[in-house]
Coordinates of C-alpha atoms and ligand atoms in Angstrom, one line a residue:
M20 CA -6.3 31.6 -1.3
T21 CA -8.0 30.7 2.0
P22 CA -7.7 26.8 2.9
K23 CA -10.4 25.4 3.4
F24 CA -9.9 22.8 6.3
E25 CA -14.0 22.0 7.1
Y26 CA -15.4 18.9 8.1
A27 CA -18.9 17.9 7.0
P28 CA -19.8 14.1 7.2
A29 CA -21.7 13.0 3.9
P30 CA -24.2 10.8 5.5
E31 CA -25.6 9.6 1.8
S32 CA -22.4 8.1 1.1
R33 CA -23.4 5.7 3.9
S34 CA -26.3 4.5 2.1
V35 CA -24.1 2.8 -0.8
V36 CA -22.9 0.1 1.0
D37 CA -24.2 -1.9 3.9
I38 CA -21.6 -2.6 6.6
A39 CA -22.8 -5.3 9.1
S40 CA -22.5 -5.0 12.8
S41 CA -20.3 -7.9 12.9
Y42 CA -18.2 -9.9 10.7
G43 CA -16.6 -13.8 11.2
L44 CA -13.7 -15.3 9.6
F45 CA -13.9 -16.3 6.1
I46 CA -13.2 -20.1 6.0
G47 CA -13.4 -23.1 3.3
G48 CA -16.0 -20.5 1.6
E49 CA -17.9 -19.4 4.2
F50 CA -18.0 -16.7 7.1
V51 CA -17.6 -18.6 10.7
D52 CA -17.7 -17.6 14.7
P53 CA -13.8 -17.8 15.4
A54 CA -12.8 -20.5 18.1
A55 CA -11.9 -18.1 21.2
G56 CA -15.1 -15.8 20.3
T57 CA -13.2 -12.6 20.1
S58 CA -13.7 -9.7 18.6
F59 CA -12.2 -6.7 17.8
K60 CA -13.6 -3.0 17.0
T61 CA -12.5 -1.4 13.6
V62 CA -13.0 2.4 13.8
N63 CA -13.9 5.4 10.9
P64 CA -10.4 7.4 11.7
A65 CA -12.3 10.5 10.7
T66 CA -15.1 10.6 13.0
E67 CA -13.7 7.5 15.9
E68 CA -16.7 6.0 14.9
S69 CA -16.9 2.3 15.7
L70 CA -17.6 0.6 12.4
A71 CA -18.5 -3.5 13.2
D72 CA -17.3 -6.2 15.6
I73 CA -14.6 -8.2 13.6
A74 CA -13.5 -11.6 14.5
E75 CA -10.4 -11.8 15.7
A76 CA -8.9 -15.4 14.8
D77 CA -5.7 -17.3 16.8
A78 CA -3.8 -20.4 16.1
T79 CA -7.0 -22.3 16.1
D80 CA -8.3 -20.8 13.8
V81 CA -5.4 -20.0 11.4
D82 CA -4.9 -23.5 11.4
A83 CA -8.2 -24.2 10.0
A84 CA -7.8 -21.2 7.7
V85 CA -4.6 -23.7 6.2
R86 CA -6.3 -26.7 5.8
A87 CA -9.6 -25.6 4.4
A88 CA -6.6 -23.9 1.9
R89 CA -4.6 -27.2 1.9
R90 CA -8.3 -29.3 0.7
A91 CA -9.1 -26.7 -2.2
Y92 CA -5.2 -26.5 -3.1
E93 CA -4.9 -30.2 -3.5
R94 CA -8.7 -31.2 -4.7
V95 CA -9.3 -28.8 -7.3
W96 CA -7.5 -25.3 -7.5
G97 CA -3.8 -26.9 -7.8
R98 CA -5.2 -29.4 -10.8
M99 CA -7.7 -26.9 -12.5
P100 CA -6.0 -26.0 -15.9
G101 CA -5.0 -22.3 -15.5
S102 CA -7.5 -21.4 -18.4
E103 CA -10.3 -22.3 -16.0
R104 CA -8.4 -20.6 -12.8
G105 CA -8.5 -17.5 -15.1
K106 CA -11.6 -17.5 -16.3
Y107 CA -12.5 -17.3 -12.3
L108 CA -9.9 -14.1 -12.0
F109 CA -11.7 -12.4 -14.8
R110 CA -15.2 -13.1 -12.9
I111 CA -14.1 -11.4 -9.9
A112 CA -11.8 -8.4 -11.4
R113 CA -15.5 -8.0 -13.7
I114 CA -17.5 -7.7 -10.6
L115 CA -14.9 -5.3 -8.8
Q116 CA -16.0 -2.5 -11.2
E117 CA -19.2 -3.5 -10.5
R118 CA -19.2 -2.9 -7.1
A119 CA -16.5 0.1 -7.4
R120 CA -18.3 2.4 -5.9
E121 CA -19.1 0.3 -2.5
F122 CA -15.6 -0.8 -2.4
A123 CA -14.4 2.3 -2.6
V124 CA -17.0 4.4 -0.4
L125 CA -16.5 1.5 2.2
E126 CA -12.2 2.4 2.0
S127 CA -12.8 5.8 2.5
I128 CA -14.5 4.6 5.5
D129 CA -12.6 2.5 7.3
N130 CA -9.8 3.3 5.9
G131 CA -10.0 7.3 6.3
K132 CA -8.4 8.3 2.6
P133 CA -10.2 10.6 -0.2
I134 CA -12.6 9.4 -2.0
K135 CA -12.0 10.4 -5.2
E136 CA -8.5 8.4 -4.5
S137 CA -10.4 5.3 -3.2
R138 CA -12.4 5.9 -6.3
D139 CA -10.1 6.2 -9.0
V140 CA -6.3 4.8 -8.1
D141 CA -7.1 2.0 -5.0
V142 CA -10.4 0.3 -6.6
P143 CA -9.4 0.3 -10.6
L144 CA -6.3 -0.6 -10.4
A145 CA -7.1 -3.3 -7.7
A146 CA -9.6 -4.6 -10.7
A147 CA -6.3 -3.9 -13.1
H148 CA -4.7 -6.2 -10.8
F149 CA -6.9 -9.1 -11.3
F150 CA -7.3 -8.5 -14.8
Y151 CA -3.6 -8.9 -15.4
H152 CA -3.3 -11.8 -13.4
A153 CA -6.2 -13.7 -15.1
G154 CA -3.9 -13.0 -19.0
W155 CA -1.0 -14.9 -17.1
A156 CA -3.0 -18.1 -15.9
D157 CA -2.8 -20.3 -19.0
K158 CA 0.2 -18.6 -20.2
L159 CA 2.5 -19.1 -17.5
D160 CA 4.6 -21.5 -19.7
Y161 CA 5.6 -18.1 -21.5
A162 CA 7.0 -16.1 -18.0
G163 CA 10.3 -16.9 -18.8
L164 CA 9.8 -19.5 -15.8
G165 CA 10.9 -22.5 -17.1
T166 CA 8.6 -25.0 -18.4
D167 CA 5.9 -26.4 -16.5
P168 CA 6.2 -23.3 -13.4
A169 CA 3.8 -25.8 -10.6
P170 CA 2.4 -23.6 -8.2
L171 CA 4.6 -23.8 -4.3
G172 CA 1.0 -24.6 -2.9
V173 CA -0.4 -22.6 0.3
V174 CA 0.6 -19.1 0.5
G175 CA 0.1 -17.1 3.9
Q176 CA -0.4 -13.6 2.8
V177 CA 0.1 -10.7 5.5
I178 CA -0.9 -6.7 4.3
P179 CA -1.1 -3.6 6.1
W180 CA -3.7 -0.9 6.3
N181 CA -2.4 2.1 3.8
F182 CA -4.2 0.6 0.8
P183 CA -6.4 -2.7 2.0
L184 CA -7.8 -4.0 -1.2
L185 CA -5.0 -3.0 -3.2
M186 CA -2.5 -4.3 -1.3
L187 CA -5.4 -7.5 -1.4
A188 CA -5.0 -8.0 -4.3
W189 CA -1.0 -7.6 -4.9
K190 CA -1.6 -10.9 -3.0
I191 CA -4.0 -12.5 -4.0
A192 CA -4.3 -12.3 -7.8
P193 CA -0.9 -13.6 -8.8
A194 CA -1.1 -16.4 -5.9
L195 CA -4.3 -17.7 -7.5
A196 CA -3.1 -17.2 -11.3
T197 CA -0.3 -19.4 -10.7
G198 CA -2.5 -21.8 -9.2
N199 CA -2.2 -21.2 -5.1
T200 CA -4.4 -21.3 -2.5
V201 CA -4.8 -18.3 -0.1
V202 CA -4.7 -17.5 3.9
L203 CA -4.4 -13.6 3.9
K204 CA -4.8 -11.4 7.2
P205 CA -6.0 -7.9 6.6
A206 CA -4.3 -4.8 8.6
E207 CA -6.5 -5.0 12.0
T208 CA -7.7 -1.0 11.4
T209 CA -8.6 -2.0 7.6
P210 CA -10.4 -5.4 7.2
L211 CA -13.7 -4.3 5.9
T212 CA -12.7 -4.2 2.3
A213 CA -10.9 -7.7 2.3
L214 CA -14.5 -9.0 4.3
L215 CA -16.0 -7.5 1.0
F216 CA -13.8 -8.7 -1.3
A217 CA -15.3 -12.7 1.5
Q218 CA -18.2 -12.0 -0.6
V219 CA -16.7 -11.2 -4.1
C220 CA -15.0 -14.6 -3.6
Q221 CA -18.6 -16.3 -3.2
Q222 CA -20.2 -14.3 -5.7
A223 CA -17.9 -15.2 -8.1
D224 CA -18.8 -19.2 -7.7
L225 CA -15.0 -19.2 -6.2
P226 CA -14.0 -22.9 -4.9
A227 CA -13.8 -23.3 -1.2
G228 CA -11.0 -22.6 0.3
V229 CA -9.2 -21.0 -2.4
V230 CA -9.3 -17.8 -0.8
N231 CA -9.5 -17.4 2.8
I232 CA -9.7 -14.2 5.2
V233 CA -8.9 -14.3 8.8
T234 CA -8.5 -11.2 10.5
G235 CA -6.8 -10.2 13.9
A236 CA -4.1 -8.5 15.1
G237 CA -0.5 -8.9 14.9
A238 CA -0.7 -12.3 16.3
T239 CA -2.6 -13.4 13.8
G240 CA -0.4 -12.4 11.5
Q241 CA 2.5 -14.7 13.5
A242 CA 0.2 -17.6 13.7
I243 CA -0.1 -17.4 10.1
V244 CA 3.7 -17.3 9.6
D245 CA 4.3 -19.4 12.2
H246 CA 2.0 -22.7 10.5
P247 CA 4.2 -25.7 9.5
G248 CA 1.3 -26.0 6.4
V249 CA 2.1 -22.8 5.0
D250 CA 4.7 -22.4 2.0
K251 CA 5.3 -19.7 1.2
I252 CA 5.5 -16.2 3.2
A253 CA 3.9 -12.8 1.7
F254 CA 4.0 -9.6 3.8
T255 CA 4.2 -6.2 2.8
G256 CA 4.4 -3.7 6.0
S257 CA 6.8 -2.2 8.6
T258 CA 10.8 -3.2 7.9
D259 CA 10.5 -4.0 11.6
V260 CA 7.9 -6.7 10.8
G261 CA 9.4 -7.8 7.8
R262 CA 13.1 -8.7 9.8
A263 CA 11.2 -10.4 12.7
I264 CA 9.4 -13.3 9.9
A265 CA 12.7 -13.3 8.1
R266 CA 13.8 -14.5 11.3
A267 CA 11.0 -17.2 12.1
V268 CA 10.8 -18.6 8.6
A269 CA 14.8 -19.0 8.2
G270 CA 15.5 -22.5 8.6
T271 CA 12.5 -23.8 7.0
R272 CA 11.1 -25.4 3.8
K273 CA 9.1 -21.4 3.3
K274 CA 9.6 -18.9 0.8
V275 CA 8.9 -15.7 1.7
T276 CA 8.6 -11.6 -0.3
L277 CA 9.0 -9.0 1.7
E278 CA 7.8 -4.9 1.0
L279 CA 8.7 -3.2 3.6
G280 CA 9.0 0.4 4.2
G281 CA 11.4 3.2 2.4
K282 CA 12.3 7.4 2.8
A283 CA 12.3 7.9 -1.2
A284 CA 13.8 10.7 -2.4
N285 CA 12.6 13.1 -4.8
I286 CA 15.3 14.6 -7.1
V287 CA 14.3 18.0 -8.9
F288 CA 17.3 19.6 -11.0
D289 CA 17.7 23.5 -12.1
D290 CA 15.9 22.1 -15.8
A291 CA 12.4 20.7 -14.5
A292 CA 9.5 21.9 -15.2
I293 CA 8.9 23.7 -12.0
D294 CA 5.1 24.0 -11.6
Q295 CA 5.1 20.5 -12.4
A296 CA 7.6 19.5 -10.5
V297 CA 5.2 20.8 -7.6
E298 CA 2.5 18.8 -8.6
G299 CA 4.4 15.7 -8.6
I300 CA 5.9 16.4 -4.9
V301 CA 3.0 16.9 -3.9
N302 CA 0.9 14.3 -4.9
G303 CA 4.7 12.3 -3.8
I304 CA 4.0 12.9 -0.5
F305 CA -0.4 14.3 0.1
F306 CA -1.4 10.9 -1.5
N307 CA -3.0 9.0 0.5
Q308 CA -1.6 10.9 3.4
G309 CA 2.0 10.2 2.7
H310 CA 0.8 6.8 4.1
V311 CA 2.7 5.6 1.6
C312 CA 5.6 3.0 2.0
C313 CA 7.3 4.9 -2.3
A314 CA 6.4 8.3 -1.3
G315 CA 8.1 11.2 -1.9
S316 CA 9.0 12.0 1.5
R317 CA 12.7 13.5 1.1
L318 CA 12.5 16.1 -1.9
L319 CA 15.9 17.0 -3.5
V320 CA 16.2 20.4 -4.9
Q321 CA 19.0 21.8 -6.5
E322 CA 20.2 24.5 -5.0
S323 CA 19.8 27.7 -7.0
I324 CA 16.0 26.9 -7.2
A325 CA 15.6 25.9 -4.4
D326 CA 13.2 28.9 -2.9
D327 CA 12.0 29.5 -6.1
V328 CA 10.1 25.9 -5.7
I329 CA 9.7 26.2 -2.0
R330 CA 7.8 28.8 -2.4
R331 CA 5.3 27.7 -5.1
L332 CA 5.3 24.5 -3.0
K333 CA 3.9 26.5 -0.2
R334 CA 1.1 27.9 -2.1
R335 CA 0.6 25.1 -3.9
L336 CA -0.5 23.2 -0.5
T337 CA -2.6 26.4 0.7
T338 CA -5.1 24.9 -1.8
L339 CA -5.1 21.5 -0.6
R340 CA -8.7 20.7 1.4
V341 CA -7.8 18.2 4.7
G342 CA -11.0 16.7 6.0
D343 CA -14.3 14.2 5.2
P344 CA -12.9 11.5 3.1
L345 CA -16.3 10.9 1.5
D346 CA -16.3 14.7 -0.3
K347 CA -15.2 14.7 -3.7
N348 CA -13.6 17.8 -3.2
T349 CA -11.1 16.9 0.1
D350 CA -6.9 16.1 -1.0
V351 CA -6.2 14.7 2.5
G352 CA -7.8 12.8 3.9
A353 CA -7.7 11.8 8.1
I354 CA -4.5 9.5 9.6
N355 CA -5.7 5.9 9.8
S356 CA -5.3 5.3 13.5
A357 CA -4.5 7.2 16.4
A358 CA -1.0 4.8 16.9
Q359 CA -0.3 6.5 13.6
L360 CA -1.1 9.8 14.5
A361 CA 1.0 9.5 17.9
R362 CA 4.1 8.6 15.8
I363 CA 4.0 11.2 13.2
T364 CA 3.6 13.5 16.1
E365 CA 6.6 12.2 17.5
L366 CA 9.0 12.3 14.7
T367 CA 7.3 15.8 13.6
A368 CA 8.1 17.1 17.5
A369 CA 12.0 15.5 17.1
G370 CA 12.4 17.3 13.5
E371 CA 12.1 20.6 14.9
A372 CA 14.3 19.5 18.2
E373 CA 16.6 18.9 16.4
G374 CA 16.3 22.0 14.5
A375 CA 14.9 21.5 11.4
T376 CA 11.9 24.6 10.3
R377 CA 8.5 23.8 10.4
W378 CA 6.4 24.7 8.5
T379 CA 2.3 23.9 8.0
P380 CA -0.8 25.9 6.0
D381 CA -2.7 27.8 7.8
C382 CA -5.5 25.5 9.3
A383 CA -8.4 24.4 11.8
L384 CA -8.9 20.4 11.4
P385 CA -11.9 18.3 12.7
E386 CA -11.9 17.9 17.2
R387 CA -12.8 14.5 16.7
G388 CA -10.8 12.2 14.8
Y389 CA -7.1 11.9 13.7
W390 CA -5.8 14.4 11.8
F391 CA -2.3 15.7 10.7
A392 CA -2.4 19.2 8.4
P393 CA 0.2 18.7 5.9
T394 CA 3.5 20.1 6.6
V395 CA 7.0 21.1 5.0
F396 CA 10.8 20.8 7.1
T397 CA 12.9 22.9 5.4
D398 CA 16.6 23.7 7.4
V399 CA 16.8 19.5 7.2
S400 CA 20.1 17.7 7.4
Q401 CA 20.6 14.2 6.6
A402 CA 21.7 13.1 10.1
H403 CA 17.7 14.5 11.4
R404 CA 15.4 11.6 12.2
I405 CA 13.0 12.7 10.0
A406 CA 15.6 12.1 6.9
Q407 CA 16.7 9.1 7.7
E408 CA 13.0 7.3 9.5
E409 CA 9.9 6.6 7.7
I410 CA 7.7 9.1 9.3
F411 CA 4.6 7.3 6.9
G412 CA 2.5 10.9 7.4
P413 CA 1.8 14.2 5.1
V414 CA 5.3 14.9 6.0
L415 CA 7.7 16.3 3.4
S416 CA 11.2 16.7 4.5
V417 CA 13.5 18.7 2.6
L418 CA 17.2 19.2 1.6
T419 CA 19.1 21.3 -1.3
F420 CA 21.8 19.9 -3.3
R421 CA 24.7 21.5 -5.8
T422 CA 25.6 18.8 -8.4
P423 CA 24.4 15.3 -9.9
A424 CA 27.2 13.4 -7.5
E425 CA 25.4 15.3 -4.4
A426 CA 22.2 14.8 -5.3
V427 CA 22.7 10.4 -5.9
A428 CA 24.8 9.9 -2.9
K429 CA 22.4 12.4 -0.7
A430 CA 19.2 10.5 -2.2
N431 CA 20.9 7.3 -1.7
N432 CA 22.2 7.9 2.2
T433 CA 19.2 5.9 3.5
P434 CA 18.8 2.2 4.4
Y435 CA 15.9 2.0 2.1
G436 CA 15.8 1.4 -1.5
L437 CA 12.7 0.8 -2.4
S438 CA 11.5 4.4 -4.9
A439 CA 12.6 7.6 -6.2
G440 CA 11.9 10.1 -8.7
I441 CA 14.0 12.9 -10.9
W442 CA 12.9 15.4 -12.3
S443 CA 14.7 16.8 -14.9
E444 CA 14.0 18.0 -19.4
K445 CA 17.2 16.5 -20.2
G446 CA 16.6 12.8 -20.8
S447 CA 20.2 11.5 -20.2
R448 CA 20.6 13.3 -16.5
I449 CA 17.5 10.7 -16.4
L450 CA 19.3 7.6 -17.1
Q451 CA 22.5 8.9 -15.8
I452 CA 21.3 8.9 -11.9
A453 CA 18.5 6.2 -12.5
D454 CA 21.2 4.1 -13.1
Q455 CA 23.0 5.1 -9.6
L456 CA 19.8 5.1 -7.8
R457 CA 19.6 2.2 -5.6
A458 CA 15.9 2.2 -5.3
G459 CA 13.6 -0.4 -6.7
V460 CA 11.3 2.0 -8.4
V461 CA 12.8 5.3 -10.2
W462 CA 9.8 7.5 -11.9
A463 CA 10.7 9.9 -14.2
N464 CA 8.8 13.4 -14.3
T465 CA 6.2 12.2 -12.2
F466 CA 5.6 9.8 -9.1
N467 CA 3.2 7.4 -7.8
R468 CA 2.3 6.0 -10.7
F469 CA 1.3 2.0 -10.4
D470 CA 1.0 -0.3 -13.0
P471 CA 0.4 -4.0 -12.4
T472 CA 2.4 -4.9 -15.7
S473 CA 5.6 -3.4 -13.9
P474 CA 7.3 -4.8 -11.1
F475 CA 7.3 -2.8 -7.9
G476 CA 9.9 -4.2 -4.6
G477 CA 12.8 -3.0 -3.0
Y478 CA 16.6 -2.9 -2.1
K479 CA 18.7 -2.6 0.8
E480 CA 16.0 -2.7 4.3
S481 CA 12.8 -2.3 2.1
G482 CA 12.7 -6.0 1.1
Y483 CA 13.5 -8.5 -1.3
G484 CA 11.4 -9.9 -4.3
R485 CA 9.0 -8.1 -7.3
E486 CA 5.3 -7.7 -7.0
G487 CA 3.4 -7.1 -10.6
G488 CA 4.7 -7.5 -14.0
R489 CA 6.0 -11.0 -14.9
H490 CA 8.6 -10.8 -12.7
G491 CA 6.1 -11.1 -9.5
L492 CA 4.6 -14.3 -11.2
A493 CA 8.5 -15.7 -10.0
A494 CA 7.2 -15.3 -6.1
Y495 CA 4.7 -18.4 -6.6
V496 CA 5.6 -21.0 -8.8
T497 CA 8.9 -23.4 -8.1
E498 CA 11.8 -23.5 -9.7
G499 CA 11.0 -24.5 -13.7
S500 CA 13.4 -26.1 -15.6
H501 CA 14.8 -24.2 -18.3
Ligands
TAP620 P1 3.3 -3.4 10.1 O1 2.9 -3.0 11.6 O2 4.4 -4.4 10.0 O3 2.1 -4.3 10.0 C1 1.7 -5.2 9.0 C2 1.0 -6.2 9.2 O4 1.8 -7.2 9.6 C3 -0.6 -6.3 9.9 O5 -1.7 -6.4 9.4 C4 -0.2 -6.4 11.2 O6 -1.0 -6.8 11.8 C5 0.6 -7.1 10.6 N1 1.7 -7.8 12.0 C6 2.1 -7.2 12.6 N2 3.2 -8.0 13.6 C7 3.4 -9.3 13.1 C8 3.9 -9.9 13.6 N3 5.0 -10.5 14.1 N4 4.5 -11.1 12.4 C9 3.2 -11.3 11.5 N5 2.8 -10.0 11.0 C10 2.5 -8.8 11.8 O7 3.2 -2.5 9.2 P2 2.6 -1.4 9.0 O8 2.2 -0.1 10.3 O9 0.7 -1.7 8.8 O10 2.3 -0.7 7.7 C11 3.0 0.5 7.0 C12 4.5 0.1 7.4 O11 4.3 -0.6 5.6 C13 5.3 1.0 6.5 O12 6.8 0.9 7.2 C14 5.3 1.1 5.4 O13 6.3 1.4 4.2 C15 5.2 -0.4 4.9 N6 5.1 -0.9 3.6 C16 5.3 -1.3 2.1 C17 4.4 -1.4 1.5 C18 5.6 -1.6 0.2 S1 5.0 -2.5 -1.2 N7 7.0 -2.0 0.2 C19 3.7 -1.1 1.4 C20 2.9 -0.6 2.1 C21 3.6 -0.5 3.3 P3 -1.5 -5.2 12.6 O14 -1.3 -4.2 12.1 O15 -3.3 -5.9 12.7 O16 -1.2 -5.0 13.8

């Protein structure tokens, strides 16, 4: 089948959502100008067109946001019965559902991800996260966190650009359910859905200052981390920045949770249902352009079936449609930024230079915007950079193994430990291998499945702390008496 790599803008989608020409900071329940009056632009990565001017928060603005959050915590939110807090969370969840189309279109415009993913994954999961935590708000005594677990106070939250709304939900929902107030910084390249969420907080009549959104780049995040009035830092992003944050909070009273990078192995055994596994491999690495911390970026396939799996995988990849994120038929959207595209380009060039074999489906990419064709590397050795470093793009490195022991050894041969996948028809084998994998999440005969009830988080350099489920609540309360 001829690949379709066309880019046809879908102008009608823009009419679904209003994008203002400029946005202020959301502090104390209202949009305010930044103290220094500076701003930056957020760009549509599929067209390089500027979408809006975004206020840049400095330390003065962060201080104002932390003070607003402290006031809201002391006067209202920290004292409110859980049953009342739960009502606000239910209200937010319902508004997210009602405005789902707006959120999905805005997310795809600002981030570059295909609309079918923002519509079917990001936005419904974000709403589900609020529904789930709304249910916990009045049941915290039964969460196994000791009796009467108390909130921590003001929480600083810093999130990346790959799932802007969903990461916001992962951060804000448990913090609010447990009675904390929040100062959140979205990533510089994807602030728009966080700013629309600020409007949802207003619409839900959330008390002023319970949620504050401060936009900016790394320096804004650092100002949150360094602020003495913050009781806890929740961070999702790269391992390098995570390390810097761990150093910055060392010796302070601040609690910290870190969700960092990954280099997951997707392990296919010779008894797996191969077509199903091929779908799982494609979803594992090409979902969200591979901008996924738990992406199945290393395929470990048993030697006896490797040729067959690679042949079927390549055939499947020629049917993927790369292009306009707002087109419902698009499978692979735009790379989020020029900087990320440069990183992917650099690492894939290193893959070739180190001797791996590069393959992409025959394709023409749009001239404007940031694009990268789905790419598969074979003849990859464990020492190659493309087998060790997180590429965070639509690039799969294929390695082979002979025995289950070799599969485990190779899967664990990474500084990361976030996720893994196992494909096998034998339940006993799945349980045995899962037990030996040093990964926070192990999927069996599926990949990239998320649910608010299920804790998510890593080992080793993938960070510490869990998000989601009962375990995720623990990060937002003091240790109660058991
Ligand atoms: P980072 O560069 O680490 O950025 C993450 C966030 O931290 C952004 O909001 C960033 O601001 C901010 N930041 C940058 N420097 C900072 C500093 N010194 N102090 C405080 N905050 C700072 O990561 P990214 O490029 O956005 O995201 C990709 C990485 O996130 C990948 O490694 C990926 O694996 C990881 N990730 C992990 C998970 C989980 S759950 N483990 C989920 C998603 C992503 P600016 O963006 O404005 O610079």
